[in-house]
Amino acid sequence: MNANLKLLFLKGQGESFEFSPDKAVTIGRATDSVVHLNDAHVSRRHATLNCIEGKWTLVDNGSRHGTMINGTVLPAQEPCVMAHGDQVGIAPYVLRVDLGGETMTLIHVSSEDSAVDVKLVEQHELENLVGRRLKVLLDVAAKMQEAPDEKSLATTAASALLQGTGFGRAMVLRGQEGSACQVLAMELRNKNQDPDARISRTLLHAAAAGKPVRLEDAAEMNMSESIMGEGVTAALCIPIFLGVNIEGFLYLDSTSELKPGADDAAFAQALAQFVGMGLGEIRRRDLAVRQKQIQNEIASAHDVQLRLMPTDEGSIGPWRWKLHCEPGRVVAGDIIGAGEGEDGFWFFLGDVAGKGMGAGMLMASIQAFLAAELERGRSVLEAMNATNSYVRRHSSESEFATLMAMRLSSDGRRMRMVDAGHAMGAIVRAGAPATILECRGGPPIGVLDESYSFSEFELQPSDRILIFSDGVCEQRNADGDELGLQRVLDCVAHSRDEHDDVARVMNLLRTHAAGAPFTDDVSVASLRFALSEG
């Protein structure tokens, strides 16, 4: 299966993009964004696309003005699975998602009809509905409420257009760039009529301004420059709105033997409103199903993750800990473990790279394997080397994890630590600034076949070990700025104990996020040697 994604601009200027599934795609006003949208309404780090388990997902990163899929606003930080043909709205831009899905039925657009007489449909005509057409509208409204998808909705609308008007051909179109439009549905009154006959570019452009328009035969028309050369004597085009955006058009035309009625425009205008409402309902239902599916997957993975973690607070021997974990909005996996071996208390914390169920499974396997190695008395260095070899044997090149693991002596004076590319820990010491744990180790678990090294630290009785996941430092605010490591260190400078350490970091993080959900798993732990408690 080709998991490449293409983005095409339907509104706003820009070239099309194509992305492979191996890396995240950032969208925003920042100049380093993969999809750079240079408009003041676009946030610097507006949204992100990720391919998770072969499915492309879109996440709004807490942007100021929001992100829409098919006219429905996405909740901040909640991933939504993308589907072929989705329209992503990041005002003032609209981008179409191409996942190589169903081939579109296209109809060709005429060259510019420079001599065609295009007229606005007057309001008094739009208000002239008769009883027969009203009945058709009521019947079709009921059917549209039950339409399972856009194709069914469009087919119902096209059939109703022929029932309620005197035109010979009725189409429901989705606008496309270039010289063709996507045909969602087409109905012909005369089966001998050419279904591939061109439609008027001039009429489409006029209707794209947001008003119903008609094209009528006139003696001065230049047949070589218009669709009149194909025998079309009248045509009508009605925009279909979803909210304030034009999602497509109802297009009707006739040849000389058919005479449209004077109130056909009123009927088509009313039908277009029903189609717009039906489209909105279908897209809301579809989006809700997609979001529910991924939320169920996330909940299952997080349930496994939480059952593997130690309790929020606890003690083993003289060591006490306070831990706070909050799952992110996309399946990932922070790795946390605590226990006691022959040579003292052990603790580890890390983060699996990537997202999706695969990352969650890797998290669970690393956590179980490393804990088993430490529980049977292996040193922290031996356990980390064994875990790296295990992951190298059982994972792909793109699967790895950053991890810090430590052994803390039973007298509280020494700590041995191995840092596998994590580097997010500090010593919190009374009366002094918190200092980063600069520790030896090696690359992330699962990256290279090599042995790790360790660092040994001398601890003072009042020292606390603060360790956290990258979801803390990498959380962005509404302007796209990361929290960063230094602010975390500064916030615990005058902290009282392990409980205060964790509370200060979480308060800082929530203030920085300004109420937006966290973009990644967040885990913060503080460890203390309880000398007075024996």
Tab-separated table of N, CA and C in Angstrom, residues 121-241:
chain	number	residue	atom	x	y	z
A	121	VAL	N	-29.200	35.383	-11.290
A	121	VAL	CA	-30.598	35.020	-11.115
A	121	VAL	C	-31.197	35.967	-10.083
A	122	GLU	N	-32.262	36.666	-10.452
A	122	GLU	CA	-32.853	37.672	-9.587
A	122	GLU	C	-33.538	37.029	-8.380
A	123	GLN	N	-33.561	37.770	-7.270
A	123	GLN	CA	-34.090	37.244	-6.022
A	123	GLN	C	-35.572	36.866	-6.136
A	124	HIS	N	-36.364	37.626	-6.907
A	124	HIS	CA	-37.793	37.322	-6.994
A	124	HIS	C	-38.034	35.972	-7.658
A	125	GLU	N	-37.112	35.553	-8.544
A	125	GLU	CA	-37.226	34.228	-9.149
A	125	GLU	C	-36.951	33.147	-8.118
A	126	LEU	N	-35.973	33.378	-7.238
A	126	LEU	CA	-35.592	32.381	-6.245
A	126	LEU	C	-36.701	32.148	-5.227
A	127	GLU	N	-37.599	33.113	-5.082
A	127	GLU	CA	-38.677	32.989	-4.107
A	127	GLU	C	-39.939	32.368	-4.713
A	128	ASN	N	-39.904	32.020	-6.009
A	128	ASN	CA	-41.101	31.566	-6.709
A	128	ASN	C	-41.197	30.042	-6.738
A	129	LEU	N	-41.460	29.422	-5.597
A	129	LEU	CA	-41.609	27.970	-5.506
A	129	LEU	C	-43.091	27.586	-5.602
A	130	VAL	N	-43.387	26.614	-6.440
A	130	VAL	CA	-44.759	26.135	-6.548
A	130	VAL	C	-44.905	24.836	-5.778
A	131	GLY	N	-46.172	24.433	-5.608
A	131	GLY	CA	-46.457	23.278	-4.760
A	131	GLY	C	-45.782	21.998	-5.211
A	132	ARG	N	-45.751	21.725	-6.513
A	132	ARG	CA	-45.159	20.462	-6.980
A	132	ARG	C	-43.678	20.386	-6.622
A	133	ARG	N	-43.006	21.464	-6.838
A	133	ARG	CA	-41.570	21.472	-6.525
A	133	ARG	C	-41.332	21.414	-5.016
A	134	LEU	N	-42.197	22.029	-4.262
A	134	LEU	CA	-42.057	21.965	-2.809
A	134	LEU	C	-42.161	20.531	-2.316
A	135	LYS	N	-43.091	19.768	-2.901
A	135	LYS	CA	-43.230	18.359	-2.523
A	135	LYS	C	-41.952	17.587	-2.842
A	136	VAL	N	-41.379	17.840	-4.034
A	136	VAL	CA	-40.129	17.168	-4.402
A	136	VAL	C	-39.032	17.518	-3.397
A	137	LEU	N	-38.980	18.782	-3.011
A	137	LEU	CA	-37.958	19.204	-2.050
A	137	LEU	C	-38.135	18.510	-0.705
A	138	LEU	N	-39.370	18.410	-0.245
A	138	LEU	CA	-39.610	17.750	1.043
A	138	LEU	C	-39.229	16.276	0.978
A	139	ASP	N	-39.564	15.630	-0.145
A	139	ASP	CA	-39.209	14.216	-0.292
A	139	ASP	C	-37.693	14.038	-0.310
A	140	VAL	N	-37.020	14.898	-1.067
A	140	VAL	CA	-35.578	14.743	-1.199
A	140	VAL	C	-34.871	15.093	0.113
A	141	ALA	N	-35.438	16.020	0.890
A	141	ALA	CA	-34.831	16.368	2.179
A	141	ALA	C	-34.817	15.163	3.101
A	142	ALA	N	-35.927	14.392	3.089
A	142	ALA	CA	-35.983	13.191	3.931
A	142	ALA	C	-34.949	12.166	3.490
A	143	LYS	N	-34.791	11.989	2.177
A	143	LYS	CA	-33.817	11.026	1.669
A	143	LYS	C	-32.389	11.454	2.004
A	144	MET	N	-32.142	12.768	1.942
A	144	MET	CA	-30.792	13.266	2.222
A	144	MET	C	-30.399	13.040	3.672
A	145	GLN	N	-31.382	13.082	4.564
A	145	GLN	CA	-31.079	12.823	5.971
A	145	GLN	C	-30.568	11.406	6.180
A	146	GLU	N	-30.975	10.479	5.294
A	146	GLU	CA	-30.582	9.079	5.427
A	146	GLU	C	-29.388	8.724	4.547
A	147	ALA	N	-28.890	9.665	3.748
A	147	ALA	CA	-27.787	9.368	2.827
A	147	ALA	C	-26.542	8.959	3.612
A	148	PRO	N	-25.965	7.781	3.303
A	148	PRO	CA	-24.803	7.313	4.064
A	148	PRO	C	-23.493	7.988	3.674
A	149	ASP	N	-23.433	8.543	2.453
A	149	ASP	CA	-22.188	9.147	2.000
A	149	ASP	C	-22.480	10.216	0.956
A	150	GLU	N	-21.423	10.903	0.532
A	150	GLU	CA	-21.592	12.035	-0.377
A	150	GLU	C	-22.071	11.592	-1.756
A	151	LYS	N	-21.639	10.426	-2.219
A	151	LYS	CA	-22.080	9.928	-3.519
A	151	LYS	C	-23.595	9.712	-3.529
A	152	SER	N	-24.112	9.090	-2.481
A	152	SER	CA	-25.550	8.857	-2.387
A	152	SER	C	-26.317	10.168	-2.311
A	153	LEU	N	-25.800	11.101	-1.541
A	153	LEU	CA	-26.427	12.410	-1.422
A	153	LEU	C	-26.489	13.101	-2.782
A	154	ALA	N	-25.363	13.077	-3.513
A	154	ALA	CA	-25.300	13.741	-4.806
A	154	ALA	C	-26.238	13.082	-5.815
A	155	THR	N	-26.328	11.751	-5.797
A	155	THR	CA	-27.224	11.036	-6.715
A	155	THR	C	-28.679	11.421	-6.461
A	156	THR	N	-29.059	11.501	-5.192
A	156	THR	CA	-30.415	11.928	-4.840
A	156	THR	C	-30.686	13.340	-5.344
A	157	ALA	N	-29.703	14.238	-5.176
A	157	ALA	CA	-29.872	15.629	-5.596
A	157	ALA	C	-29.999	15.743	-7.107
A	158	ALA	N	-29.151	15.011	-7.855
A	158	ALA	CA	-29.188	15.095	-9.317
A	158	ALA	C	-30.529	14.598	-9.855
A	159	SER	N	-31.053	13.514	-9.279
A	159	SER	CA	-32.356	12.992	-9.694
A	159	SER	C	-33.455	13.999	-9.415
A	160	ALA	N	-33.397	14.643	-8.246
A	160	ALA	CA	-34.411	15.623	-7.888
A	160	ALA	C	-34.364	16.843	-8.806
A	161	LEU	N	-33.181	17.214	-9.265
A	161	LEU	CA	-33.056	18.353	-10.173
A	161	LEU	C	-33.826	18.112	-11.468
A	162	LEU	N	-33.758	16.888	-11.992
A	162	LEU	CA	-34.517	16.596	-13.214
A	162	LEU	C	-36.011	16.540	-12.932
A	163	GLN	N	-36.388	16.054	-11.736
A	163	GLN	CA	-37.808	16.008	-11.396
A	163	GLN	C	-38.405	17.406	-11.255
A	164	GLY	N	-37.624	18.328	-10.738
A	164	GLY	CA	-38.160	19.638	-10.389
A	164	GLY	C	-37.860	20.740	-11.368
A	165	THR	N	-37.143	20.448	-12.472
A	165	THR	CA	-36.810	21.485	-13.456
A	165	THR	C	-37.050	20.950	-14.863
A	166	GLY	N	-36.899	21.836	-15.824
A	166	GLY	CA	-37.054	21.442	-17.210
A	166	GLY	C	-35.745	21.223	-17.925
A	167	PHE	N	-34.632	21.183	-17.203
A	167	PHE	CA	-33.330	20.977	-17.829
A	167	PHE	C	-33.151	19.514	-18.224
A	168	GLY	N	-32.238	19.300	-19.189
A	168	GLY	CA	-32.012	17.949	-19.692
A	168	GLY	C	-30.857	17.223	-19.041
A	169	ARG	N	-29.936	17.947	-18.428
A	169	ARG	CA	-28.784	17.320	-17.758
A	169	ARG	C	-28.581	18.000	-16.415
A	170	ALA	N	-28.401	17.194	-15.361
A	170	ALA	CA	-28.189	17.714	-14.010
A	170	ALA	C	-26.961	17.057	-13.414
A	171	MET	N	-26.116	17.859	-12.820
A	171	MET	CA	-24.869	17.366	-12.229
A	171	MET	C	-24.634	18.001	-10.867
A	172	VAL	N	-23.997	17.223	-10.007
A	172	VAL	CA	-23.467	17.745	-8.751
A	172	VAL	C	-21.954	17.670	-8.885
A	173	LEU	N	-21.301	18.827	-8.776
A	173	LEU	CA	-19.871	18.933	-9.059
A	173	LEU	C	-19.100	19.332	-7.818
A	174	ARG	N	-17.883	18.842	-7.750
A	174	ARG	CA	-16.908	19.360	-6.791
A	174	ARG	C	-15.837	20.070	-7.599
A	175	GLY	N	-15.572	21.315	-7.278
A	175	GLY	CA	-14.621	22.102	-8.059
A	175	GLY	C	-13.209	21.571	-7.974
A	176	GLN	N	-12.500	21.622	-9.087
A	176	GLN	CA	-11.103	21.199	-9.156
A	176	GLN	C	-10.281	22.287	-9.834
A	177	GLU	N	-9.002	22.298	-9.544
A	177	GLU	CA	-8.110	23.208	-10.251
A	177	GLU	C	-7.934	22.724	-11.678
A	178	GLY	N	-7.710	23.668	-12.602
A	178	GLY	CA	-7.411	23.263	-13.974
A	178	GLY	C	-8.646	23.223	-14.845
A	179	SER	N	-8.661	22.291	-15.787
A	179	SER	CA	-9.677	22.292	-16.837
A	179	SER	C	-10.721	21.203	-16.655
A	180	ALA	N	-10.882	20.660	-15.456
A	180	ALA	CA	-11.872	19.608	-15.227
A	180	ALA	C	-12.476	19.758	-13.848
A	181	CYS	N	-13.712	19.269	-13.705
A	181	CYS	CA	-14.398	19.235	-12.402
A	181	CYS	C	-14.728	17.792	-12.069
A	182	GLN	N	-14.712	17.476	-10.780
A	182	GLN	CA	-15.112	16.151	-10.350
A	182	GLN	C	-16.634	16.050	-10.357
A	183	VAL	N	-17.134	14.998	-10.974
A	183	VAL	CA	-18.575	14.758	-11.033
A	183	VAL	C	-18.959	13.792	-9.911
A	184	LEU	N	-19.715	14.275	-8.951
A	184	LEU	CA	-20.203	13.404	-7.886
A	184	LEU	C	-21.423	12.612	-8.337
A	185	ALA	N	-22.247	13.227	-9.186
A	185	ALA	CA	-23.426	12.539	-9.715
A	185	ALA	C	-23.898	13.254	-10.969
A	186	MET	N	-24.508	12.486	-11.915
A	186	MET	CA	-25.059	13.058	-13.140
A	186	MET	C	-26.318	12.294	-13.520
A	187	GLU	N	-27.350	13.023	-13.952
A	187	GLU	CA	-28.587	12.434	-14.451
A	187	GLU	C	-28.925	13.084	-15.785
A	188	LEU	N	-29.392	12.263	-16.754
A	188	LEU	CA	-29.770	12.752	-18.086
A	188	LEU	C	-31.240	12.455	-18.339
A	189	ARG	N	-31.988	13.461	-18.849
A	189	ARG	CA	-33.389	13.239	-19.211
A	189	ARG	C	-33.467	12.453	-20.513
A	190	ASN	N	-32.608	12.803	-21.457
A	190	ASN	CA	-32.526	12.111	-22.748
A	190	ASN	C	-31.289	11.238	-22.735
A	191	LYS	N	-31.471	9.921	-22.729
A	191	LYS	CA	-30.335	9.015	-22.607
A	191	LYS	C	-29.406	9.091	-23.808
A	192	ASN	N	-29.859	9.707	-24.895
A	192	ASN	CA	-28.998	9.863	-26.071
A	192	ASN	C	-28.096	11.089	-25.974
A	193	GLN	N	-28.322	11.914	-24.969
A	193	GLN	CA	-27.481	13.095	-24.796
A	193	GLN	C	-26.071	12.678	-24.389
A	194	ASP	N	-25.095	13.410	-24.874
A	194	ASP	CA	-23.695	13.108	-24.587
A	194	ASP	C	-23.374	13.468	-23.132
A	195	PRO	N	-23.073	12.476	-22.268
A	195	PRO	CA	-22.790	12.801	-20.859
A	195	PRO	C	-21.454	13.501	-20.675
A	196	ASP	N	-20.575	13.414	-21.687
A	196	ASP	CA	-19.243	14.003	-21.567
A	196	ASP	C	-19.161	15.400	-22.155
A	197	ALA	N	-20.301	15.966	-22.555
A	197	ALA	CA	-20.281	17.319	-23.114
A	197	ALA	C	-19.690	18.293	-22.096
A	198	ARG	N	-18.945	19.258	-22.609
A	198	ARG	CA	-18.265	20.212	-21.734
A	198	ARG	C	-19.248	21.074	-20.953
A	199	ILE	N	-18.746	21.646	-19.878
A	199	ILE	CA	-19.507	22.633	-19.126
A	199	ILE	C	-18.792	23.976	-19.233
A	200	SER	N	-19.478	25.036	-18.893
A	200	SER	CA	-18.974	26.383	-19.130
A	200	SER	C	-18.035	26.852	-18.015
A	201	ARG	N	-16.806	27.171	-18.382
A	201	ARG	CA	-15.859	27.737	-17.416
A	201	ARG	C	-16.360	29.102	-16.921
A	202	THR	N	-16.907	29.897	-17.852
A	202	THR	CA	-17.387	31.234	-17.477
A	202	THR	C	-18.484	31.145	-16.426
A	203	LEU	N	-19.390	30.202	-16.608
A	203	LEU	CA	-20.493	30.045	-15.669
A	203	LEU	C	-19.984	29.606	-14.293
A	204	LEU	N	-19.050	28.663	-14.277
A	204	LEU	CA	-18.476	28.210	-13.009
A	204	LEU	C	-17.769	29.342	-12.274
A	205	HIS	N	-16.987	30.122	-13.012
A	205	HIS	CA	-16.271	31.233	-12.378
A	205	HIS	C	-17.245	32.249	-11.805
A	206	ALA	N	-18.336	32.508	-12.530
A	206	ALA	CA	-19.316	33.463	-12.040
A	206	ALA	C	-20.002	32.940	-10.784
A	207	ALA	N	-20.379	31.658	-10.764
A	207	ALA	CA	-21.036	31.075	-9.596
A	207	ALA	C	-20.095	30.993	-8.404
A	208	ALA	N	-18.789	30.899	-8.663
A	208	ALA	CA	-17.811	30.826	-7.579
A	208	ALA	C	-17.766	32.108	-6.757
A	209	ALA	N	-18.372	33.174	-7.272
A	209	ALA	CA	-18.477	34.403	-6.489
A	209	ALA	C	-19.546	34.293	-5.409
A	210	GLY	N	-20.353	33.196	-5.453
A	210	GLY	CA	-21.294	32.941	-4.379
A	210	GLY	C	-22.748	33.182	-4.698
A	211	LYS	N	-23.092	33.432	-5.973
A	211	LYS	CA	-24.472	33.689	-6.359
A	211	LYS	C	-24.894	32.735	-7.469
A	212	PRO	N	-26.188	32.363	-7.518
A	212	PRO	CA	-26.680	31.571	-8.642
A	212	PRO	C	-26.585	32.385	-9.933
A	213	VAL	N	-26.164	31.746	-11.020
A	213	VAL	CA	-26.033	32.434	-12.309
A	213	VAL	C	-26.592	31.539	-13.407
A	214	ARG	N	-27.023	32.171	-14.519
A	214	ARG	CA	-27.511	31.421	-15.663
A	214	ARG	C	-26.826	31.908	-16.928
A	215	LEU	N	-26.828	31.039	-17.911
A	215	LEU	CA	-26.262	31.334	-19.218
A	215	LEU	C	-27.364	31.074	-20.227
A	216	GLU	N	-27.644	32.069	-21.081
A	216	GLU	CA	-28.739	31.949	-22.015
A	216	GLU	C	-28.264	32.173	-23.439
A	217	ASP	N	-28.969	31.547	-24.401
A	217	ASP	CA	-28.651	31.693	-25.810
A	217	ASP	C	-28.893	33.138	-26.243
A	218	ALA	N	-28.022	33.619	-27.068
A	218	ALA	CA	-28.172	34.971	-27.595
A	218	ALA	C	-27.595	35.019	-28.994
A	219	ALA	N	-28.172	35.866	-29.847
A	219	ALA	CA	-27.782	35.876	-31.256
A	219	ALA	C	-26.329	36.271	-31.447
A	220	GLU	N	-25.829	37.112	-30.529
A	220	GLU	CA	-24.456	37.604	-30.712
A	220	GLU	C	-23.403	36.643	-30.190
A	221	MET	N	-23.779	35.460	-29.677
A	221	MET	CA	-22.787	34.539	-29.117
A	221	MET	C	-21.875	33.997	-30.200
A	222	ASN	N	-20.611	33.930	-29.906
A	222	ASN	CA	-19.628	33.337	-30.804
A	222	ASN	C	-19.548	31.856	-30.495
A	223	MET	N	-20.116	31.007	-31.383
A	223	MET	CA	-20.236	29.581	-31.095
A	223	MET	C	-18.885	28.899	-30.900
A	224	SER	N	-17.850	29.403	-31.533
A	224	SER	CA	-16.545	28.757	-31.412
A	224	SER	C	-15.920	28.984	-30.051
A	225	GLU	N	-16.452	29.949	-29.314
A	225	GLU	CA	-15.865	30.273	-28.025
A	225	GLU	C	-16.739	29.863	-26.849
A	226	SER	N	-17.825	29.163	-27.119
A	226	SER	CA	-18.714	28.816	-26.019
A	226	SER	C	-19.255	27.408	-26.178
A	227	ILE	N	-19.871	26.903	-25.121
A	227	ILE	CA	-20.477	25.581	-25.176
A	227	ILE	C	-21.730	25.585	-26.034
A	228	MET	N	-22.188	26.757	-26.485
A	228	MET	CA	-23.351	26.796	-27.355
A	228	MET	C	-23.083	26.052	-28.665
A	229	GLY	N	-21.831	25.954	-29.030
A	229	GLY	CA	-21.472	25.202	-30.218
A	229	GLY	C	-21.783	23.732	-30.100
A	230	GLU	N	-22.052	23.241	-28.889
A	230	GLU	CA	-22.417	21.838	-28.681
A	230	GLU	C	-23.924	21.670	-28.549
A	231	GLY	N	-24.673	22.696	-28.887
A	231	GLY	CA	-26.126	22.602	-28.864
A	231	GLY	C	-26.775	23.005	-27.571
A	232	VAL	N	-26.014	23.473	-26.613
A	232	VAL	CA	-26.571	23.892	-25.336
A	232	VAL	C	-27.189	25.281	-25.500
A	233	THR	N	-28.418	25.408	-25.091
A	233	THR	CA	-29.122	26.679	-25.230
A	233	THR	C	-29.352	27.388	-23.900
A	234	ALA	N	-29.268	26.683	-22.800
A	234	ALA	CA	-29.449	27.303	-21.484
A	234	ALA	C	-28.698	26.484	-20.446
A	235	ALA	N	-28.186	27.172	-19.460
A	235	ALA	CA	-27.477	26.492	-18.372
A	235	ALA	C	-27.640	27.299	-17.100
A	236	LEU	N	-27.572	26.608	-15.977
A	236	LEU	CA	-27.759	27.218	-14.665
A	236	LEU	C	-26.713	26.623	-13.713
A	237	CYS	N	-26.123	27.463	-12.885
A	237	CYS	CA	-25.107	26.988	-11.931
A	237	CYS	C	-25.377	27.605	-10.564
A	238	ILE	N	-25.517	26.758	-9.560
A	238	ILE	CA	-25.842	27.183	-8.192
A	238	ILE	C	-24.709	26.739	-7.259
A	239	PRO	N	-24.093	27.645	-6.495
A	239	PRO	CA	-23.054	27.220	-5.542
A	239	PRO	C	-23.651	26.458	-4.357
A	240	ILE	N	-22.919	25.463	-3.879
A	240	ILE	CA	-23.305	24.701	-2.685
A	240	ILE	C	-22.416	25.170	-1.537
A	241	PHE	N	-23.016	25.671	-0.492
A	241	PHE	CA	-22.260	26.192	0.646
A	241	PHE	C	-22.241	25.194	1.787
